[in-house]
Amino acid sequence: MDWSSIPSLASLRAFEALARHGSLSAAARELNVTHAAISQHLRALEADFGLTLARRDGQGMQLTEDGHELAAALGEGFARISDGVAALRDRARTRPVVVALTPSFAEAWLMPRMGGFWAAHPDVEVRLVPGVNLMDLRRDGVDVAIRFGGGSWPGVQAEPLALSAFVVVAAPGFTKARGMQDLARLSALDWFFSGASVEQRVWGQAVGVDFDAIGAREMANNGLVVSAVRAGLGLSIQAKALVEPDLASGQLIALHEGDAAGLGYYIVTRPDALSPGARLFVRWLRRRAKPA
Amino acid sequence: MDWSSIPSLASLRAFEALARHGSLSAAARELNVTHAAISQHLRALEADFGLTLARRDGQGMQLTEDGHELAAALGEGFARISDGVAALRDRARTRPVVVALTPSFAEAWLMPRMGGFWAAHPDVEVRLVPGVNLMDLRRDGVDVAIRFGGGSWPGVQAEPLALSAFVVVAAPGFTKARGMQDLARLSALDWFFSGASVEQRVWGQAVGVDFDAIGAREMANNGLVVSAVRAGLGLSIQAKALVEPDLASGQLIALHEGDAAGLGYYIVTRPDALSPGARLFVRWLRRRAKPA
DNA sequence: GCCACCTGTTAGCACAGCTTACATCAAGGA
DNA sequence: TCCTTGATGTAAGCTGTGCTAACAGGTGGC
């Protein structure tokens, strides 16, 4: 495409509007500018082409044949562009919001609350992508991630959703059955953990324990870990925010509680390009954050 | 057309170029800007739509599906616009140059020289429109006018082509046959003039004579006037520039010569919109002006 | 004659869109 | 392994396009 021979697009747009309205003032109103702006564009075009495009005709303007020819081309061209833009906006509006999060958070925190979002925004489709690895938001097409950690990751924006202390939990009967209150006397085999639980790995690093290394019992995912603990088979370390309901109902009891120390769940987004649906979802998340 | 929902056309143009080249730098080269400009436009579009349009991919860029959709629409739209502009330029290039002039000037000065222009520019069509009335250049679609007068007309540009004294001419035998050298003894009936000769009217005004009022013999056009004078039937006032050849060949002799006084032929053009052909014609005219 | 609308033109200002300048990263060749 | 080349990313700041403001004049309807 040889852009050098094409007059400024602003001029062409102005002329296209002029052609449709047949009057400088009307065109100016459509484009939210003054008539002087349109007049200048028209003069510039006529000087550039060396053609008269419109004759001044008392009230209003009359396109010449040359003017009509140009206007037709511009009308079609701009219409195609406008259609394409509109289609893309529509696509952006209806596109599912892709949310990456840790499996535990999805199960224990988000799913119980999702009903509220779906009720409020039935037209916004949300695709939850549970996963352990830190995904590259841009590369993997993720709109929003909920990550567990200290809140500082390079190249993304992060805001706290729910800072959370950790708790060591067990079934109410566990310590009684074992006849002990003393954590120090627990063996490695009493601990359950899951390599798939980002939260436990982060807490482990924070308190200086590598569950894998000390030979604790590993489960495939944190859901199994919690099941085992509920069954009175042992204990585990959990983000307090996630086991809140179990503690409240008495299904689990907290043996020890640790400091939040800035660790918790963060809403992580790309600095650029947040889709309309994603914007809604983030706003909804923020409102849920307070009570948690 | 709802322009408010359409991003800046410059951004869209930049993205269209990016889509075709698959690289910021290449697109920048096409548009004669730096890669930073393209990069900024891309970011602005992505932020506006809330969509990722292109993935950064080591060397070069890869459009997303959304990006391809947008690029297709833009490509077609801009192509239509570009075609329309090109067609109009072509039309402007090949359009005949409309030249308005006085009949006398056309016959006596321009026609003898037109061969030179046609030889130099065989592709430029020139339409001569001889006429007496001062035409409205814009309204009547006239590119160039050659007017006789003092050089100052409102709303147009005028540059001198050939300033010209007037001469009172007669056939060589005329005065001899009448046996007199003395202009004062000529009667009104010895004068020929034409109401269609702008030049004579202007000279008349300049010297304070209204040929019509004094009852001189009127002919339909100046060609007939000159014929009558050549035949020895009387005398007339003429722009010197137009009867130069007759004087040189001895067909006519000058009885009296008046001052140019700023009167003469001027190249008159509109301040705006001079078509390419018209530009050529005016330039050619200017070169002919010196020797005349 | 008045009013309400249009167009034409200039001077001057604001900001979109650019450049400059720096950074990082990947691919090739010495 | 280093160096060169050419890609992208981003911030700061300049510049010229495209606008407004403020004038003028013309036209049609009441």
XYZ file of C-alpha atoms (C1' of nucleotides) in Angstrom:
644
model
C 0.000 0.000 0.000
C 1.372 3.366 -0.967
C 0.326 5.670 1.814
C 2.355 8.564 0.481
C -0.222 9.313 -2.200
C -3.135 9.172 0.209
C -4.238 12.401 1.855
C -4.584 12.488 5.612
C -7.194 10.035 6.849
C -8.750 12.774 8.966
C -9.459 14.763 5.813
C -10.994 11.764 4.117
C -13.163 11.019 7.126
C -14.309 14.632 7.204
C -15.171 14.534 3.514
C -17.055 11.275 3.885
C -19.191 12.822 6.598
C -19.679 15.939 4.492
C -20.819 13.811 1.574
C -23.427 12.024 3.672
C -24.833 15.160 5.253
C -24.490 17.589 2.381
C -23.484 20.343 4.734
C -20.372 21.399 6.566
C -22.245 22.092 9.768
C -24.048 18.766 9.852
C -20.833 16.868 9.175
C -19.126 18.868 11.883
C -21.857 17.936 14.331
C -21.468 14.240 13.566
C -17.735 14.343 14.131
C -17.993 16.565 17.180
C -15.908 19.333 15.695
C -16.613 22.819 14.389
C -17.553 23.586 10.803
C -14.213 25.297 10.349
C -12.406 22.006 10.772
C -14.449 20.349 8.034
C -14.022 23.360 5.781
C -10.263 23.196 6.159
C -10.171 19.494 5.377
C -12.260 20.037 2.272
C -9.973 22.797 1.042
C -6.932 20.640 1.721
C -8.371 17.764 -0.288
C -9.337 19.951 -3.226
C -5.889 21.533 -3.291
C -4.257 18.117 -3.056
C -6.266 16.530 -5.868
C -6.490 19.689 -7.945
C -10.210 19.036 -8.302
C -13.336 20.712 -7.117
C -15.161 18.215 -4.929
C -18.141 20.263 -3.792
C -19.842 23.419 -4.962
C -21.006 25.950 -2.443
C -24.672 26.349 -2.984
C -26.287 28.895 -0.713
C -27.781 26.717 1.955
C -25.681 23.543 2.005
C -23.294 21.967 -0.467
C -23.539 19.972 -3.656
C -20.930 17.354 -4.495
C -19.402 17.395 -7.954
C -19.150 14.183 -9.939
C -15.575 13.789 -8.739
C -16.767 14.328 -5.207
C -19.411 11.645 -5.519
C -16.900 9.168 -6.847
C -14.551 9.785 -3.964
C -17.360 9.729 -1.422
C -18.555 6.353 -2.663
C -15.133 4.807 -2.223
C -14.669 6.357 1.194
C -18.125 5.323 2.337
C -17.515 1.698 1.455
C -14.002 1.694 2.839
C -14.865 3.251 6.153
C -17.953 1.074 6.481
C -15.814 -2.048 6.104
C -13.437 -0.758 8.747
C -16.259 0.183 11.050
C -17.824 -3.264 10.664
C -14.546 -4.952 11.460
C -14.058 -2.853 14.553
C -17.622 -3.469 15.708
C -17.242 -7.206 15.212
C -14.081 -7.218 17.249
C -15.683 -5.249 20.048
C -18.519 -7.743 20.089
C -16.054 -10.572 20.246
C -14.249 -8.916 23.131
C -17.522 -8.404 24.943
C -18.710 -12.007 24.697
C -15.347 -13.688 25.050
C -14.999 -15.994 28.068
C -12.892 -14.639 30.883
C -9.998 -16.998 31.466
C -9.070 -17.225 35.133
C -5.996 -19.137 36.251
C -5.863 -20.124 39.926
C -4.622 -22.755 42.324
C -6.808 -25.866 42.578
C -7.351 -25.417 46.329
C -8.483 -21.853 45.958
C -10.846 -22.795 43.163
C -12.453 -25.566 45.177
C -12.527 -24.068 48.620
C -12.952 -20.340 48.048
C -14.117 -19.453 44.576
C -16.609 -22.183 43.670
C -18.856 -21.534 46.681
C -19.052 -17.878 45.626
C -19.308 -18.266 41.850
C -23.088 -18.583 42.015
C -23.211 -14.943 43.001
C -21.217 -13.875 39.964
C -23.216 -15.932 37.530
C -26.412 -14.497 38.956
C -25.143 -10.945 38.631
C -23.603 -11.385 35.164
C -25.332 -14.246 33.381
C -23.884 -13.156 30.028
C -20.246 -13.290 31.069
C -18.714 -16.668 30.555
C -15.919 -17.571 32.973
C -13.425 -20.319 32.285
C -11.538 -21.452 35.393
C -8.124 -22.942 34.714
C -6.788 -24.552 37.901
C -3.082 -25.108 37.748
C 0.065 -25.202 39.753
C 2.502 -23.448 37.473
C 2.798 -19.711 37.263
C 1.465 -19.087 33.791
C 2.661 -16.412 31.422
C -0.521 -14.384 31.282
C 0.069 -12.982 27.845
C 1.353 -16.127 26.199
C -1.327 -18.389 27.625
C -4.232 -16.040 26.998
C -5.058 -15.693 30.674
C -7.062 -12.615 31.613
C -6.907 -12.895 35.377
C -4.801 -15.063 37.661
C -5.279 -15.592 41.359
C -1.866 -16.385 42.736
C -0.680 -17.281 46.185
C 2.466 -15.607 47.410
C 4.037 -12.365 48.502
C 2.428 -10.137 45.918
C 5.447 -9.225 43.848
C 5.807 -10.768 40.436
C 7.666 -9.156 37.547
C 5.760 -7.732 34.596
C 2.259 -7.981 36.032
C -0.069 -5.986 38.226
C -1.023 -7.573 41.548
C -3.470 -6.447 44.207
C -4.272 -8.342 47.423
C -7.489 -10.344 47.379
C -7.227 -12.160 50.693
C -4.126 -12.150 52.839
C -4.144 -15.277 54.880
C -2.443 -16.738 57.905
C -1.662 -20.457 57.848
C -3.094 -22.930 60.292
C -2.051 -26.409 61.262
C -5.278 -28.391 61.181
C -6.383 -31.803 62.355
C -9.630 -33.657 63.002
C -11.109 -32.900 66.441
C -10.498 -36.505 67.496
C -6.915 -36.710 66.218
C -4.955 -35.344 69.181
C -7.277 -36.895 71.693
C -6.882 -40.328 70.139
C -3.147 -39.966 70.095
C -3.179 -38.587 73.623
C -0.974 -35.649 72.968
C -1.140 -31.866 72.669
C 2.466 -31.451 71.810
C 3.389 -30.753 68.228
C 7.024 -31.448 68.853
C 6.346 -35.121 69.380
C 4.661 -35.636 66.020
C 6.613 -37.638 63.487
C 7.014 -36.823 59.815
C 4.564 -39.571 58.995
C 1.746 -37.734 60.692
C 1.998 -34.915 58.111
C 0.082 -34.867 54.878
C 0.974 -32.594 52.043
C 0.548 -32.290 48.309
C 3.141 -31.197 45.803
C 0.241 -29.804 43.790
C -0.574 -27.334 46.550
C 1.128 -24.077 45.835
C 0.015 -22.752 49.180
C 1.784 -25.474 51.151
C 4.965 -25.048 49.185
C 4.892 -21.296 49.842
C 4.218 -21.751 53.552
C 6.872 -24.417 53.686
C 9.425 -22.010 52.265
C 8.239 -19.337 54.691
C 8.703 -21.532 57.770
C 11.734 -23.351 56.403
C 10.288 -26.839 55.988
C 10.510 -28.977 52.869
C 7.725 -31.526 53.307
C 9.029 -33.597 50.455
C 12.468 -33.837 52.025
C 11.328 -34.822 55.502
C 9.339 -37.716 54.047
C 5.821 -36.592 54.842
C 2.952 -38.423 53.155
C 2.246 -36.939 49.758
C -1.192 -36.918 48.166
C -2.019 -36.123 44.539
C -3.904 -32.980 45.431
C -4.891 -30.906 48.387
C -8.476 -32.188 48.326
C -7.199 -35.633 49.285
C -4.975 -34.117 51.927
C -7.915 -32.427 53.584
C -9.990 -35.615 53.334
C -7.261 -37.555 55.077
C -7.002 -35.002 57.823
C -10.775 -34.910 58.278
C -10.686 -38.672 58.658
C -8.321 -38.264 61.562
C -5.330 -39.795 59.811
C -2.968 -36.904 60.453
C -2.525 -33.179 60.123
C -1.557 -30.621 57.542
C -0.737 -26.986 57.023
C -3.383 -24.951 55.193
C -4.128 -21.382 54.170
C -6.556 -20.244 56.843
C -8.814 -18.547 54.306
C -9.520 -21.916 52.683
C -10.400 -23.970 55.757
C -12.482 -21.277 57.443
C -15.748 -23.209 56.849
C -14.323 -26.464 58.281
C -13.071 -24.642 61.374
C -16.428 -22.940 61.823
C -18.353 -26.191 61.509
C -15.951 -28.019 63.806
C -14.898 -30.551 61.168
C -11.329 -29.415 61.668
C -9.591 -27.730 64.541
C -6.610 -25.414 64.440
C -3.636 -26.681 66.457
C -1.411 -23.759 65.571
C -1.798 -20.509 63.720
C 0.958 -18.644 61.901
C 1.327 -15.046 60.831
C 0.122 -13.863 57.418
C 3.453 -12.100 56.852
C 2.218 -10.534 53.598
C 1.459 -13.942 52.110
C -1.942 -14.521 50.618
C -4.034 -14.538 47.454
C -3.500 -11.785 44.915
C -5.483 -10.728 41.871
C -2.933 -10.679 39.094
C -3.596 -9.007 35.740
C -1.630 -7.870 32.728
C -0.827 -4.175 32.673
C -2.502 -3.906 29.246
C -5.643 -5.146 27.564
C -8.201 -6.163 30.183
C -11.310 -7.390 28.372
C -14.715 -6.010 29.416
C -15.735 -9.318 30.979
C -12.451 -9.557 32.832
C -12.954 -6.059 34.154
C -16.345 -7.084 35.549
C -14.930 -10.214 37.116
C -12.087 -8.364 38.801
C -14.454 -5.769 40.146
C -16.698 -8.500 41.526
C -13.685 -10.237 43.099
C -12.638 -7.037 44.789
C -16.019 -6.628 46.419
C -15.820 -10.230 47.760
C -12.346 -9.554 49.108
C -13.305 -7.418 52.082
C -15.363 -9.949 54.104
C -12.966 -12.866 53.418
C -21.519 6.152 11.199
C -20.547 6.065 14.851
C -17.000 7.312 14.910
C -16.878 7.469 18.678
C -16.417 3.709 18.957
C -13.671 3.609 16.355
C -10.078 3.914 17.532
C -7.840 6.501 15.918
C -7.413 5.879 12.212
C -3.666 6.287 12.597
C -3.624 3.311 14.972
C -5.666 1.231 12.577
C -3.404 2.135 9.696
C -0.372 1.196 11.759
C -1.917 -2.131 12.674
C -2.848 -2.863 9.086
C 0.753 -2.324 8.037
C 1.952 -4.445 10.944
C -0.373 -7.251 9.893
C 0.958 -7.264 6.343
C 4.625 -7.204 7.324
C 4.525 -9.302 10.459
C 7.050 -7.044 12.126
C 7.026 -3.687 13.842
C 10.172 -2.556 12.109
C 9.010 -3.447 8.628
C 5.662 -1.737 9.160
C 7.476 1.306 10.495
C 9.616 1.419 7.386
C 6.566 1.353 5.133
C 4.921 4.213 6.972
C 8.151 6.191 7.280
C 8.060 6.259 11.060
C 10.041 4.562 13.823
C 9.173 1.185 15.304
C 8.259 2.919 18.556
C 5.336 4.643 16.894
C 3.911 1.343 15.632
C 4.472 -0.295 18.993
C 2.546 2.455 20.742
C -0.345 2.189 18.317
C -0.502 -1.556 18.841
C -0.563 -1.183 22.602
C -3.256 1.481 22.358
C -5.444 -0.767 20.214
C -5.039 -3.759 22.501
C -5.870 -1.677 25.544
C -8.873 -0.185 23.782
C -10.318 -3.506 22.626
C -9.223 -5.440 25.679
C -7.853 -8.097 23.370
C -4.433 -9.385 22.474
C -3.953 -8.741 18.774
C -0.397 -9.980 18.267
C 1.970 -12.207 20.163
C 5.587 -11.241 20.448
C 7.542 -14.082 18.976
C 11.281 -13.606 19.155
C 12.052 -12.329 15.677
C 8.848 -10.777 14.409
C 5.247 -10.977 15.489
C 2.393 -13.410 15.129
C -1.188 -12.162 14.892
C -3.811 -13.752 17.090
C -7.121 -14.876 15.608
C -8.652 -11.591 16.750
C -5.799 -9.759 15.142
C -6.311 -11.548 11.849
C -9.991 -10.710 11.842
C -9.315 -7.049 12.419
C -6.502 -6.968 9.881
C -8.751 -8.476 7.218
C -11.380 -5.787 7.701
C -8.786 -3.026 7.741
C -7.012 -4.380 4.687
C -10.198 -4.402 2.650
C -11.365 -1.049 3.958
C -8.105 0.766 3.348
C -7.723 -0.873 -0.042
C -11.118 0.455 -1.113
C -10.157 3.910 0.070
C -6.790 3.716 -1.619
C -8.432 2.621 -4.890
C -10.872 5.490 -4.755
C -8.114 7.987 -4.145
C -5.995 6.546 -6.935
C -8.925 6.673 -9.348
C -9.538 10.287 -8.501
C -5.894 11.174 -8.975
C -5.979 9.492 -12.346
C -9.074 11.447 -13.262
C -7.395 14.672 -12.177
C -4.329 13.806 -14.227
C -6.178 13.095 -17.476
C -8.875 15.715 -17.113
C -8.876 18.363 -19.847
C -7.570 21.733 -18.809
C -10.323 24.287 -19.252
C -8.961 27.629 -20.388
C -11.203 30.674 -20.619
C -9.915 33.568 -22.744
C -10.953 36.381 -25.028
C -11.708 35.376 -28.608
C -9.078 37.724 -30.030
C -6.361 36.411 -27.806
C -7.291 32.859 -28.656
C -7.116 33.493 -32.380
C -4.232 35.861 -32.645
C -1.888 34.858 -29.857
C -2.606 31.444 -28.405
C -3.548 29.323 -31.422
C -0.305 30.012 -33.307
C 1.596 28.807 -30.244
C -0.581 25.861 -29.178
C 1.293 23.481 -31.485
C 4.269 23.853 -29.201
C 2.275 22.835 -26.155
C 0.661 19.855 -27.810
C 4.050 18.668 -28.990
C 5.524 19.005 -25.502
C 2.537 17.475 -23.683
C 0.596 15.247 -26.062
C -1.277 13.649 -23.141
C -2.721 16.866 -21.733
C -6.016 17.785 -23.281
C -6.755 21.506 -23.415
C -10.247 22.892 -23.908
C -10.273 26.522 -24.962
C -13.405 28.430 -24.016
C -13.427 31.794 -25.768
C -15.830 34.228 -24.171
C -16.449 37.808 -23.345
C -17.842 37.592 -19.842
C -15.659 37.336 -16.803
C -16.458 33.819 -15.662
C -16.618 32.638 -12.082
C -13.687 30.258 -12.208
C -14.948 27.978 -9.482
C -18.577 27.852 -10.522
C -17.866 27.323 -14.202
C -15.150 24.729 -13.706
C -12.493 26.870 -15.352
C -8.902 25.981 -14.487
C -7.133 28.908 -16.083
C -8.410 32.161 -17.495
C -6.495 34.653 -19.586
C -8.036 38.016 -18.916
C -7.369 41.426 -20.335
C -7.274 44.298 -17.913
C -5.375 45.897 -15.088
C -4.487 42.758 -13.214
C -6.598 43.168 -10.141
C -9.672 40.985 -9.768
C -11.157 39.952 -6.423
C -10.859 36.370 -5.204
C -8.396 35.115 -7.790
C -4.666 35.032 -8.398
C -3.385 36.992 -11.387
C 0.082 37.215 -12.875
C 1.003 39.192 -15.975
C 1.375 37.193 -19.177
C 1.860 39.961 -21.713
C 1.442 43.623 -20.924
C 0.526 45.360 -24.093
C 0.339 48.854 -25.517
C -2.499 49.613 -27.895
C -2.005 50.641 -31.479
C -4.282 52.317 -33.978
C -3.893 50.222 -37.117
C -4.881 50.608 -40.741
C -4.004 49.026 -44.061
C -0.883 50.510 -45.630
C -2.994 51.993 -48.457
C -5.696 53.467 -46.232
C -4.210 56.862 -45.377
C -2.621 57.221 -48.779
C -5.928 56.639 -50.525
C -7.692 59.105 -48.304
C -4.866 61.534 -48.712
C -4.437 62.314 -45.073
C -2.083 61.673 -42.195
C -4.145 63.455 -39.662
C -6.122 61.385 -37.241
C -8.145 64.373 -36.166
C -9.903 64.530 -39.522
C -11.200 60.979 -39.409
C -14.901 60.617 -38.871
C -16.594 58.150 -36.550
C -17.543 56.074 -39.567
C -13.946 55.276 -40.331
C -13.653 53.342 -37.048
C -14.384 49.655 -36.713
C -14.905 47.993 -33.402
C -16.581 44.957 -31.903
C -18.606 44.801 -28.733
C -17.280 41.244 -28.370
C -13.720 42.543 -28.024
C -12.937 42.907 -24.402
C -9.651 44.502 -25.309
C -11.263 47.365 -27.212
C -13.720 48.014 -24.445
C -10.919 48.172 -21.926
C -8.810 50.475 -24.088
C -11.872 52.566 -24.758
C -12.407 53.038 -21.068
C -8.721 53.805 -20.610
C -8.671 56.566 -23.231
C -12.212 57.755 -22.480
C -13.966 56.730 -25.690
C -17.167 54.721 -25.979
C -17.105 53.391 -29.551
C -20.680 52.296 -29.294
C -21.820 55.766 -28.333
C -19.918 57.644 -31.044
C -21.585 55.505 -33.705
C -18.556 53.639 -35.020
C -19.156 50.613 -37.234
C -19.678 47.525 -35.112
C -18.753 44.005 -36.245
C -19.773 40.740 -34.617
C -16.244 39.885 -33.590
C -12.751 41.255 -33.713
C -11.727 38.888 -36.510
C -14.107 40.697 -38.833
C -12.848 44.037 -37.575
C -9.286 43.149 -38.475
C -10.406 41.813 -41.869
C -12.154 45.073 -42.643
C -9.114 47.081 -41.656
C -6.793 44.857 -43.696
C -9.097 45.488 -46.687
C -8.486 49.223 -46.311
C -12.030 50.020 -45.203
C -11.050 51.912 -42.058
C -9.045 51.668 -38.874
C -9.327 50.235 -35.390
C -7.693 50.117 -32.043
C -5.968 46.863 -31.163
C -3.821 45.354 -28.444
C -0.331 45.568 -29.897
C 0.541 42.067 -28.771
C -2.143 40.643 -31.060
C -1.291 42.454 -34.290
C 2.467 42.111 -33.989
C 2.610 39.623 -36.921
C 0.539 41.870 -39.202
C 2.752 44.847 -38.405
C 5.868 42.790 -39.044
C 4.607 41.524 -42.382
C 3.388 44.945 -43.430
C -0.241 43.908 -43.737
C -1.089 46.599 -41.235
C 0.644 49.773 -40.186
C 0.505 51.559 -36.864
C -0.782 55.098 -37.054
C -0.549 55.719 -33.356
C 0.790 53.824 -30.356
C -0.455 54.221 -26.775
C 1.115 53.363 -23.452
C 0.610 49.954 -21.829
C -0.262 51.640 -18.527
C -0.428 48.324 -16.706
C -3.062 46.980 -19.071
C -2.502 43.628 -20.685
C -3.121 39.910 -20.553
C -2.989 38.166 -17.201
C -2.926 34.511 -16.252
C -5.754 34.138 -13.774
C -6.154 31.080 -11.541
C -8.094 30.087 -8.469
C -6.085 30.260 -5.243
C -6.921 26.583 -4.605
C -7.065 23.382 -6.565
C -4.904 23.679 -9.674
C -5.043 20.376 -11.526
C -1.789 18.769 -12.695
C -2.558 19.520 -16.349
C -3.431 23.090 -15.519
C -0.157 23.438 -13.670
C 1.710 22.288 -16.770
C -0.221 24.638 -18.996
C 0.411 27.632 -16.763
C 4.093 26.837 -16.573
C 4.245 26.580 -20.345
C 2.382 29.888 -20.704
C 4.854 31.583 -18.410
C 7.777 30.507 -20.538
C 6.052 31.902 -23.666
C 5.399 35.173 -21.882
C 8.941 36.545 -21.961
C 9.457 36.866 -25.737
C 5.939 38.187 -26.411
C -36.123 44.001 8.410
C -35.108 40.592 11.223
C -33.664 36.102 12.628
C -31.732 31.647 12.043
C -29.246 29.170 9.426
C -25.462 28.426 6.327
C -20.249 28.974 4.482
C -15.197 31.248 4.456
C -11.030 32.512 6.624
C -7.505 33.570 9.903
C -4.718 33.312 14.145
C -3.423 30.694 17.678
C -3.488 26.705 20.834
C -3.517 21.529 22.405
C -2.528 17.210 22.127
C -2.034 13.055 19.190
C 1.539 11.050 17.261
C 5.873 11.143 16.605
C 11.268 10.881 17.671
C 14.988 10.135 20.674
C 17.234 7.373 23.755
C 17.602 3.791 26.385
C 16.793 -1.255 27.573
C 16.432 -6.292 26.668
C 16.502 -10.418 23.861
C 17.483 -13.717 19.918
C 20.075 -15.279 15.970
C 23.955 -15.729 13.545
C 29.142 -15.380 12.408
C 34.133 -14.826 13.834
C 32.561 -17.191 23.757
C 32.083 -12.845 22.272
C 30.527 -9.504 19.195
C 27.389 -7.749 15.749
C 22.977 -7.111 13.860
C 18.265 -6.493 14.117
C 14.319 -7.461 16.600
C 10.849 -5.563 20.491
C 9.524 -2.548 24.897
C 9.078 1.709 27.131
C 9.582 6.493 28.906
C 10.326 11.378 28.152
C 9.758 15.062 25.554
C 9.159 17.689 21.028
C 6.432 19.074 16.915
C 3.078 19.784 13.495
C -1.642 18.285 12.462
C -6.016 19.376 13.415
C -8.624 21.684 16.135
C -11.186 26.039 18.314
C -12.385 30.844 18.631
C -13.775 34.776 16.528
C -14.520 37.131 13.002
C -16.862 37.975 8.178
C -20.555 37.545 4.685
C -24.490 35.311 2.242
C -29.298 33.176 1.936
C -34.062 31.894 2.949
C -38.236 32.163 5.732
C -41.304 34.850 8.601
